[in-house]
mmCIF file of the C-alpha atoms, coordinates in Angstrom:
data_MODEL
# 
_entry.id   MODEL 
# 
loop_
_atom_site.group_PDB 
_atom_site.id 
_atom_site.type_symbol 
_atom_site.label_atom_id 
_atom_site.label_alt_id 
_atom_site.label_comp_id 
_atom_site.label_asym_id 
_atom_site.label_entity_id 
_atom_site.label_seq_id 
_atom_site.pdbx_PDB_ins_code 
_atom_site.Cartn_x 
_atom_site.Cartn_y 
_atom_site.Cartn_z 
_atom_site.occupancy 
_atom_site.B_iso_or_equiv 
_atom_site.pdbx_formal_charge 
_atom_site.auth_seq_id 
_atom_site.auth_comp_id 
_atom_site.auth_asym_id 
_atom_site.auth_atom_id 
_atom_site.pdbx_PDB_model_num 
ATOM 1   C CA . MET A 1 1   ? -39.270 -31.757 -6.079  1.00 0.00 ? 1   MET A CA 1 
ATOM 2   C CA . TYR A 1 2   ? -39.761 -30.612 -9.634  1.00 0.00 ? 2   TYR A CA 1 
ATOM 3   C CA . PHE A 1 3   ? -42.605 -29.938 -12.029 1.00 0.00 ? 3   PHE A CA 1 
ATOM 4   C CA . ALA A 1 4   ? -42.333 -30.246 -15.793 1.00 0.00 ? 4   ALA A CA 1 
ATOM 5   C CA . ALA A 1 5   ? -44.980 -29.659 -18.422 1.00 0.00 ? 5   ALA A CA 1 
ATOM 6   C CA . LEU A 1 6   ? -45.207 -29.384 -22.163 1.00 0.00 ? 6   LEU A CA 1 
ATOM 7   C CA . LEU A 1 7   ? -47.287 -26.611 -23.708 1.00 0.00 ? 7   LEU A CA 1 
ATOM 8   C CA . ALA A 1 8   ? -47.961 -27.198 -27.389 1.00 0.00 ? 8   ALA A CA 1 
ATOM 9   C CA . ARG A 1 9   ? -49.381 -24.364 -29.470 1.00 0.00 ? 9   ARG A CA 1 
ATOM 10  C CA . THR A 1 10  ? -52.031 -25.634 -31.847 1.00 0.00 ? 10  THR A CA 1 
ATOM 11  C CA . GLU A 1 11  ? -54.670 -24.089 -34.120 1.00 0.00 ? 11  GLU A CA 1 
ATOM 12  C CA . ASP A 1 12  ? -57.143 -24.434 -31.237 1.00 0.00 ? 12  ASP A CA 1 
ATOM 13  C CA . GLY A 1 13  ? -54.870 -22.788 -28.646 1.00 0.00 ? 13  GLY A CA 1 
ATOM 14  C CA . TRP A 1 14  ? -52.482 -24.271 -26.117 1.00 0.00 ? 14  TRP A CA 1 
ATOM 15  C CA . GLU A 1 15  ? -52.541 -27.928 -25.076 1.00 0.00 ? 15  GLU A CA 1 
ATOM 16  C CA . ALA A 1 16  ? -50.719 -29.003 -21.927 1.00 0.00 ? 16  ALA A CA 1 
ATOM 17  C CA . SER A 1 17  ? -49.345 -32.305 -20.773 1.00 0.00 ? 17  SER A CA 1 
ATOM 18  C CA . ASP A 1 18  ? -47.241 -33.118 -17.778 1.00 0.00 ? 18  ASP A CA 1 
ATOM 19  C CA . THR A 1 19  ? -44.071 -34.981 -18.469 1.00 0.00 ? 19  THR A CA 1 
ATOM 20  C CA . GLU A 1 20  ? -41.586 -37.104 -16.613 1.00 0.00 ? 20  GLU A CA 1 
ATOM 21  C CA . LEU A 1 21  ? -37.963 -36.260 -17.254 1.00 0.00 ? 21  LEU A CA 1 
ATOM 22  C CA . ASP A 1 22  ? -36.521 -39.385 -15.650 1.00 0.00 ? 22  ASP A CA 1 
ATOM 23  C CA . ASP A 1 23  ? -35.723 -40.983 -19.039 1.00 0.00 ? 23  ASP A CA 1 
ATOM 24  C CA . VAL A 1 24  ? -34.405 -37.761 -20.590 1.00 0.00 ? 24  VAL A CA 1 
ATOM 25  C CA . GLU A 1 25  ? -30.606 -37.643 -20.532 1.00 0.00 ? 25  GLU A CA 1 
ATOM 26  C CA . THR A 1 26  ? -29.736 -34.868 -22.985 1.00 0.00 ? 26  THR A CA 1 
ATOM 27  C CA . LEU A 1 27  ? -31.149 -31.660 -24.396 1.00 0.00 ? 27  LEU A CA 1 
ATOM 28  C CA . SER A 1 28  ? -31.622 -33.527 -27.672 1.00 0.00 ? 28  SER A CA 1 
ATOM 29  C CA . ASP A 1 29  ? -33.783 -36.132 -25.876 1.00 0.00 ? 29  ASP A CA 1 
ATOM 30  C CA . LEU A 1 30  ? -35.840 -33.316 -24.355 1.00 0.00 ? 30  LEU A CA 1 
ATOM 31  C CA . ALA A 1 31  ? -36.309 -31.662 -27.764 1.00 0.00 ? 31  ALA A CA 1 
ATOM 32  C CA . ASP A 1 32  ? -37.411 -34.989 -29.272 1.00 0.00 ? 32  ASP A CA 1 
ATOM 33  C CA . LEU A 1 33  ? -39.909 -35.480 -26.442 1.00 0.00 ? 33  LEU A CA 1 
ATOM 34  C CA . ALA A 1 34  ? -41.301 -31.995 -27.048 1.00 0.00 ? 34  ALA A CA 1 
ATOM 35  C CA . ARG A 1 35  ? -41.586 -32.542 -30.804 1.00 0.00 ? 35  ARG A CA 1 
ATOM 36  C CA . GLU A 1 36  ? -43.621 -35.697 -30.146 1.00 0.00 ? 36  GLU A CA 1 
ATOM 37  C CA . ALA A 1 37  ? -46.197 -33.566 -28.282 1.00 0.00 ? 37  ALA A CA 1 
ATOM 38  C CA . THR A 1 38  ? -47.599 -32.178 -31.532 1.00 0.00 ? 38  THR A CA 1 
ATOM 39  C CA . PRO A 1 39  ? -48.062 -33.822 -34.930 1.00 0.00 ? 39  PRO A CA 1 
ATOM 40  C CA . ASP A 1 40  ? -47.365 -30.557 -36.734 1.00 0.00 ? 40  ASP A CA 1 
ATOM 41  C CA . GLU A 1 41  ? -44.285 -28.399 -36.401 1.00 0.00 ? 41  GLU A CA 1 
ATOM 42  C CA . ASP A 1 42  ? -46.020 -26.138 -33.909 1.00 0.00 ? 42  ASP A CA 1 
ATOM 43  C CA . THR A 1 43  ? -44.275 -24.290 -31.120 1.00 0.00 ? 43  THR A CA 1 
ATOM 44  C CA . VAL A 1 44  ? -43.752 -26.399 -28.007 1.00 0.00 ? 44  VAL A CA 1 
ATOM 45  C CA . LEU A 1 45  ? -42.622 -25.015 -24.680 1.00 0.00 ? 45  LEU A CA 1 
ATOM 46  C CA . VAL A 1 46  ? -41.083 -27.207 -22.020 1.00 0.00 ? 46  VAL A CA 1 
ATOM 47  C CA . LEU A 1 47  ? -41.578 -25.576 -18.635 1.00 0.00 ? 47  LEU A CA 1 
ATOM 48  C CA . ILE A 1 48  ? -39.489 -26.895 -15.758 1.00 0.00 ? 48  ILE A CA 1 
ATOM 49  C CA . GLU A 1 49  ? -39.569 -25.695 -12.168 1.00 0.00 ? 49  GLU A CA 1 
ATOM 50  C CA . GLN A 1 50  ? -37.545 -26.951 -9.217  1.00 0.00 ? 50  GLN A CA 1 
ATOM 51  C CA . GLU A 1 51  ? -38.869 -26.183 -5.726  1.00 0.00 ? 51  GLU A CA 1 
ATOM 52  C CA . ASP A 1 52  ? -39.309 -22.482 -6.483  1.00 0.00 ? 52  ASP A CA 1 
ATOM 53  C CA . SER A 1 53  ? -35.507 -22.120 -6.616  1.00 0.00 ? 53  SER A CA 1 
ATOM 54  C CA . TRP A 1 54  ? -35.250 -21.910 -10.424 1.00 0.00 ? 54  TRP A CA 1 
ATOM 55  C CA . PHE A 1 55  ? -37.267 -22.375 -13.564 1.00 0.00 ? 55  PHE A CA 1 
ATOM 56  C CA . GLY A 1 56  ? -36.408 -23.078 -17.149 1.00 0.00 ? 56  GLY A CA 1 
ATOM 57  C CA . VAL A 1 57  ? -38.147 -22.619 -20.479 1.00 0.00 ? 57  VAL A CA 1 
ATOM 58  C CA . VAL A 1 58  ? -37.143 -24.582 -23.551 1.00 0.00 ? 58  VAL A CA 1 
ATOM 59  C CA . ARG A 1 59  ? -38.762 -23.554 -26.809 1.00 0.00 ? 59  ARG A CA 1 
ATOM 60  C CA . ILE A 1 60  ? -38.866 -25.846 -29.801 1.00 0.00 ? 60  ILE A CA 1 
ATOM 61  C CA . ASP A 1 61  ? -40.167 -24.490 -33.106 1.00 0.00 ? 61  ASP A CA 1 
ATOM 62  C CA . GLY A 1 62  ? -40.348 -27.374 -35.563 1.00 0.00 ? 62  GLY A CA 1 
ATOM 63  C CA . GLU A 1 63  ? -36.914 -28.742 -36.391 1.00 0.00 ? 63  GLU A CA 1 
ATOM 64  C CA . GLU A 1 64  ? -35.039 -25.634 -35.253 1.00 0.00 ? 64  GLU A CA 1 
ATOM 65  C CA . ASP A 1 65  ? -32.507 -25.895 -32.441 1.00 0.00 ? 65  ASP A CA 1 
ATOM 66  C CA . PRO A 1 66  ? -34.053 -25.500 -28.989 1.00 0.00 ? 66  PRO A CA 1 
ATOM 67  C CA . ARG A 1 67  ? -33.951 -22.061 -27.406 1.00 0.00 ? 67  ARG A CA 1 
ATOM 68  C CA . ILE A 1 68  ? -33.340 -22.060 -23.654 1.00 0.00 ? 68  ILE A CA 1 
ATOM 69  C CA . TYR A 1 69  ? -33.813 -19.699 -20.727 1.00 0.00 ? 69  TYR A CA 1 
ATOM 70  C CA . VAL A 1 70  ? -32.887 -20.581 -17.134 1.00 0.00 ? 70  VAL A CA 1 
ATOM 71  C CA . SER A 1 71  ? -33.766 -18.184 -14.302 1.00 0.00 ? 71  SER A CA 1 
ATOM 72  C CA . ASP A 1 72  ? -30.813 -19.086 -12.044 1.00 0.00 ? 72  ASP A CA 1 
ATOM 73  C CA . ALA A 1 73  ? -27.961 -21.075 -13.554 1.00 0.00 ? 73  ALA A CA 1 
ATOM 74  C CA . ALA A 1 74  ? -26.207 -21.734 -10.236 1.00 0.00 ? 74  ALA A CA 1 
ATOM 75  C CA . ALA A 1 75  ? -29.356 -23.208 -8.682  1.00 0.00 ? 75  ALA A CA 1 
ATOM 76  C CA . ALA A 1 76  ? -30.107 -25.207 -11.834 1.00 0.00 ? 76  ALA A CA 1 
ATOM 77  C CA . ALA A 1 77  ? -26.547 -26.585 -11.903 1.00 0.00 ? 77  ALA A CA 1 
ATOM 78  C CA . ARG A 1 78  ? -27.302 -28.374 -8.625  1.00 0.00 ? 78  ARG A CA 1 
ATOM 79  C CA . SER A 1 79  ? -30.206 -30.221 -10.254 1.00 0.00 ? 79  SER A CA 1 
ATOM 80  C CA . SER A 1 80  ? -29.974 -33.096 -12.697 1.00 0.00 ? 80  SER A CA 1 
ATOM 81  C CA . TYR A 1 81  ? -32.847 -31.529 -14.635 1.00 0.00 ? 81  TYR A CA 1 
ATOM 82  C CA . GLY A 1 82  ? -31.102 -28.180 -14.688 1.00 0.00 ? 82  GLY A CA 1 
ATOM 83  C CA . GLU A 1 83  ? -27.934 -29.802 -15.976 1.00 0.00 ? 83  GLU A CA 1 
ATOM 84  C CA . LEU A 1 84  ? -29.904 -30.880 -19.070 1.00 0.00 ? 84  LEU A CA 1 
ATOM 85  C CA . LEU A 1 85  ? -30.459 -27.227 -19.927 1.00 0.00 ? 85  LEU A CA 1 
ATOM 86  C CA . LEU A 1 86  ? -27.067 -25.792 -18.980 1.00 0.00 ? 86  LEU A CA 1 
ATOM 87  C CA . THR A 1 87  ? -25.176 -26.592 -22.149 1.00 0.00 ? 87  THR A CA 1 
ATOM 88  C CA . ASP A 1 88  ? -21.647 -25.356 -22.803 1.00 0.00 ? 88  ASP A CA 1 
ATOM 89  C CA . GLU A 1 89  ? -23.051 -22.981 -25.413 1.00 0.00 ? 89  GLU A CA 1 
ATOM 90  C CA . LEU A 1 90  ? -25.606 -21.546 -22.976 1.00 0.00 ? 90  LEU A CA 1 
ATOM 91  C CA . LEU A 1 91  ? -22.890 -20.941 -20.389 1.00 0.00 ? 91  LEU A CA 1 
ATOM 92  C CA . GLY A 1 92  ? -20.530 -19.393 -22.945 1.00 0.00 ? 92  GLY A CA 1 
ATOM 93  C CA . ARG A 1 93  ? -17.982 -22.196 -22.765 1.00 0.00 ? 93  ARG A CA 1 
ATOM 94  C CA . GLU A 1 94  ? -16.330 -23.995 -25.611 1.00 0.00 ? 94  GLU A CA 1 
ATOM 95  C CA . PRO A 1 95  ? -17.394 -27.652 -25.764 1.00 0.00 ? 95  PRO A CA 1 
ATOM 96  C CA . GLY A 1 96  ? -14.876 -29.729 -23.853 1.00 0.00 ? 96  GLY A CA 1 
ATOM 97  C CA . ASP A 1 97  ? -13.537 -26.871 -21.700 1.00 0.00 ? 97  ASP A CA 1 
ATOM 98  C CA . ASP A 1 98  ? -13.751 -29.185 -18.701 1.00 0.00 ? 98  ASP A CA 1 
ATOM 99  C CA . ASP A 1 99  ? -11.355 -31.564 -20.440 1.00 0.00 ? 99  ASP A CA 1 
ATOM 100 C CA . LEU A 1 100 ? -8.874  -28.733 -21.000 1.00 0.00 ? 100 LEU A CA 1 
ATOM 101 C CA . ASP A 1 101 ? -9.073  -27.680 -17.349 1.00 0.00 ? 101 ASP A CA 1 
ATOM 102 C CA . ALA A 1 102 ? -7.924  -31.147 -16.323 1.00 0.00 ? 102 ALA A CA 1 
ATOM 103 C CA . LEU A 1 103 ? -4.793  -31.008 -18.502 1.00 0.00 ? 103 LEU A CA 1 
ATOM 104 C CA . ASP A 1 104 ? -1.476  -29.923 -17.016 1.00 0.00 ? 104 ASP A CA 1 
ATOM 105 C CA . LEU A 1 105 ? -0.543  -27.139 -19.429 1.00 0.00 ? 105 LEU A CA 1 
ATOM 106 C CA . ASP A 1 106 ? 1.846   -25.182 -17.219 1.00 0.00 ? 106 ASP A CA 1 
ATOM 107 C CA . GLY A 1 107 ? 4.919   -27.048 -18.516 1.00 0.00 ? 107 GLY A CA 1 
ATOM 108 C CA . THR A 1 108 ? 5.958   -28.517 -15.143 1.00 0.00 ? 108 THR A CA 1 
ATOM 109 C CA . GLU A 1 109 ? 6.677   -32.168 -14.707 1.00 0.00 ? 109 GLU A CA 1 
ATOM 110 C CA . ASP A 1 110 ? 5.970   -32.174 -10.985 1.00 0.00 ? 110 ASP A CA 1 
ATOM 111 C CA . GLY A 1 111 ? 2.709   -34.079 -10.459 1.00 0.00 ? 111 GLY A CA 1 
ATOM 112 C CA . GLU A 1 112 ? 1.875   -32.205 -7.256  1.00 0.00 ? 112 GLU A CA 1 
ATOM 113 C CA . ASP A 1 113 ? 1.884   -28.830 -8.996  1.00 0.00 ? 113 ASP A CA 1 
ATOM 114 C CA . GLY A 1 114 ? -0.482  -30.227 -11.615 1.00 0.00 ? 114 GLY A CA 1 
ATOM 115 C CA . GLU A 1 115 ? -2.824  -31.552 -8.924  1.00 0.00 ? 115 GLU A CA 1 
ATOM 116 C CA . ASP A 1 116 ? -2.978  -28.121 -7.303  1.00 0.00 ? 116 ASP A CA 1 
ATOM 117 C CA . ASP A 1 117 ? -3.736  -26.581 -10.702 1.00 0.00 ? 117 ASP A CA 1 
ATOM 118 C CA . ASP A 1 118 ? -6.469  -29.140 -11.330 1.00 0.00 ? 118 ASP A CA 1 
ATOM 119 C CA . GLU A 1 119 ? -8.110  -28.311 -8.019  1.00 0.00 ? 119 GLU A CA 1 
ATOM 120 C CA . GLY A 1 120 ? -7.955  -24.608 -8.821  1.00 0.00 ? 120 GLY A CA 1 
ATOM 121 C CA . GLY A 1 121 ? -9.329  -25.287 -12.293 1.00 0.00 ? 121 GLY A CA 1 
ATOM 122 C CA . ALA A 1 122 ? -12.181 -27.357 -10.913 1.00 0.00 ? 122 ALA A CA 1 
ATOM 123 C CA . SER A 1 123 ? -13.285 -24.639 -8.529  1.00 0.00 ? 123 SER A CA 1 
ATOM 124 C CA . GLY A 1 124 ? -12.808 -22.091 -11.290 1.00 0.00 ? 124 GLY A CA 1 
ATOM 125 C CA . SER A 1 125 ? -15.118 -24.024 -13.614 1.00 0.00 ? 125 SER A CA 1 
ATOM 126 C CA . ALA A 1 126 ? -17.702 -24.394 -10.838 1.00 0.00 ? 126 ALA A CA 1 
ATOM 127 C CA . GLU A 1 127 ? -17.605 -20.632 -10.410 1.00 0.00 ? 127 GLU A CA 1 
ATOM 128 C CA . ALA A 1 128 ? -18.117 -20.259 -14.166 1.00 0.00 ? 128 ALA A CA 1 
ATOM 129 C CA . VAL A 1 129 ? -21.799 -21.084 -13.633 1.00 0.00 ? 129 VAL A CA 1 
ATOM 130 C CA . PRO A 1 130 ? -23.293 -17.660 -12.961 1.00 0.00 ? 130 PRO A CA 1 
ATOM 131 C CA . HIS A 1 131 ? -25.807 -16.835 -10.294 1.00 0.00 ? 131 HIS A CA 1 
ATOM 132 C CA . GLY A 1 132 ? -28.799 -15.433 -12.082 1.00 0.00 ? 132 GLY A CA 1 
ATOM 133 C CA . PRO A 1 133 ? -30.417 -15.891 -15.465 1.00 0.00 ? 133 PRO A CA 1 
ATOM 134 C CA . VAL A 1 134 ? -28.758 -17.336 -18.558 1.00 0.00 ? 134 VAL A CA 1 
ATOM 135 C CA . GLY A 1 135 ? -29.949 -18.031 -22.054 1.00 0.00 ? 135 GLY A CA 1 
ATOM 136 C CA . ASP A 1 136 ? -32.370 -16.409 -24.453 1.00 0.00 ? 136 ASP A CA 1 
ATOM 137 C CA . ALA A 1 137 ? -34.388 -13.962 -22.371 1.00 0.00 ? 137 ALA A CA 1 
ATOM 138 C CA . GLY A 1 138 ? -36.321 -12.994 -25.508 1.00 0.00 ? 138 GLY A CA 1 
ATOM 139 C CA . ILE A 1 139 ? -37.558 -16.572 -25.891 1.00 0.00 ? 139 ILE A CA 1 
ATOM 140 C CA . LEU A 1 140 ? -41.198 -15.588 -25.297 1.00 0.00 ? 140 LEU A CA 1 
ATOM 141 C CA . ASP A 1 141 ? -41.229 -12.055 -26.756 1.00 0.00 ? 141 ASP A CA 1 
ATOM 142 C CA . ASP A 1 142 ? -43.484 -12.959 -29.687 1.00 0.00 ? 142 ASP A CA 1 
ATOM 143 C CA . LEU A 1 143 ? -45.838 -14.818 -27.331 1.00 0.00 ? 143 LEU A CA 1 
ATOM 144 C CA . GLY A 1 144 ? -46.478 -11.850 -25.046 1.00 0.00 ? 144 GLY A CA 1 
ATOM 145 C CA . VAL A 1 145 ? -43.793 -12.182 -22.353 1.00 0.00 ? 145 VAL A CA 1 
ATOM 146 C CA . SER A 1 146 ? -41.043 -9.615  -22.791 1.00 0.00 ? 146 SER A CA 1 
ATOM 147 C CA . GLU A 1 147 ? -37.426 -10.107 -21.789 1.00 0.00 ? 147 GLU A CA 1 
ATOM 148 C CA . LYS A 1 148 ? -37.884 -7.682  -18.884 1.00 0.00 ? 148 LYS A CA 1 
ATOM 149 C CA . GLU A 1 149 ? -41.008 -9.500  -17.667 1.00 0.00 ? 149 GLU A CA 1 
ATOM 150 C CA . LEU A 1 150 ? -39.335 -12.907 -17.920 1.00 0.00 ? 150 LEU A CA 1 
ATOM 151 C CA . LYS A 1 151 ? -36.349 -11.764 -15.861 1.00 0.00 ? 151 LYS A CA 1 
ATOM 152 C CA . SER A 1 152 ? -38.611 -10.283 -13.160 1.00 0.00 ? 152 SER A CA 1 
ATOM 153 C CA . LEU A 1 153 ? -40.906 -13.274 -12.633 1.00 0.00 ? 153 LEU A CA 1 
ATOM 154 C CA . SER A 1 154 ? -41.582 -14.388 -9.073  1.00 0.00 ? 154 SER A CA 1 
ATOM 155 C CA . GLU A 1 155 ? -41.424 -17.850 -7.573  1.00 0.00 ? 155 GLU A CA 1 
ATOM 156 C CA . ASP A 1 156 ? -44.761 -18.590 -9.292  1.00 0.00 ? 156 ASP A CA 1 
ATOM 157 C CA . ALA A 1 157 ? -43.109 -18.053 -12.684 1.00 0.00 ? 157 ALA A CA 1 
ATOM 158 C CA . LEU A 1 158 ? -44.646 -20.934 -14.628 1.00 0.00 ? 158 LEU A CA 1 
ATOM 159 C CA . ASN A 1 159 ? -48.169 -19.861 -13.725 1.00 0.00 ? 159 ASN A CA 1 
ATOM 160 C CA . GLU A 1 160 ? -47.335 -16.273 -14.634 1.00 0.00 ? 160 GLU A CA 1 
ATOM 161 C CA . ILE A 1 161 ? -45.964 -17.388 -18.006 1.00 0.00 ? 161 ILE A CA 1 
ATOM 162 C CA . ALA A 1 162 ? -49.011 -19.558 -18.671 1.00 0.00 ? 162 ALA A CA 1 
ATOM 163 C CA . ASP A 1 163 ? -51.296 -16.671 -17.706 1.00 0.00 ? 163 ASP A CA 1 
ATOM 164 C CA . ALA A 1 164 ? -49.548 -14.330 -20.152 1.00 0.00 ? 164 ALA A CA 1 
ATOM 165 C CA . LEU A 1 165 ? -49.856 -16.965 -22.901 1.00 0.00 ? 165 LEU A CA 1 
ATOM 166 C CA . GLY A 1 166 ? -53.536 -17.530 -22.176 1.00 0.00 ? 166 GLY A CA 1 
ATOM 167 C CA . ALA A 1 167 ? -52.743 -21.092 -21.117 1.00 0.00 ? 167 ALA A CA 1 
ATOM 168 C CA . SER A 1 168 ? -53.170 -20.940 -17.344 1.00 0.00 ? 168 SER A CA 1 
ATOM 169 C CA . GLU A 1 169 ? -56.256 -23.160 -17.325 1.00 0.00 ? 169 GLU A CA 1 
ATOM 170 C CA . VAL A 1 170 ? -54.620 -25.902 -19.407 1.00 0.00 ? 170 VAL A CA 1 
ATOM 171 C CA . LEU A 1 171 ? -51.451 -25.767 -17.338 1.00 0.00 ? 171 LEU A CA 1 
ATOM 172 C CA . GLU A 1 172 ? -53.468 -25.995 -14.126 1.00 0.00 ? 172 GLU A CA 1 
ATOM 173 C CA . THR A 1 173 ? -55.073 -29.241 -15.365 1.00 0.00 ? 173 THR A CA 1 
ATOM 174 C CA . VAL A 1 174 ? -51.672 -30.970 -15.415 1.00 0.00 ? 174 VAL A CA 1 
ATOM 175 C CA . ARG A 1 175 ? -50.337 -29.541 -12.163 1.00 0.00 ? 175 ARG A CA 1 
# 
């Protein structure tokens, strides 16, 4: 079970709307959805929570690239919604690393050796997803949630973030 909401910062304060992520396939799709939430180039936060096991914050400021924070990358990697946020860049991988792991680069021509290497590479890439937070922990610094506070949030993280932003009432209306 997941919960996702958009918080758009406007002249009048924060406006919230719940959102379905079923039609969102990429981070770019998610950013476009967030930008549609406000007619101006205001700040929009996408808050995603999955069964109190992880949460993510995506911040879109106008046409800038999205900034992302995920509380537990390993837990998020097991979720299709988390996979949207866990880009190669966020995980510190070069784009296409998975393709390189599948190649037999050890110089042997024995197919069995290559298969063993592929299996080792696959488990190695799965282990490359760290347990714990990844991304821009300073994503909400200018909005009143410090890096230290963000990293220490409890299982009620989205409500705590909304409270710090002064948006708890509007978030509660879409929960």
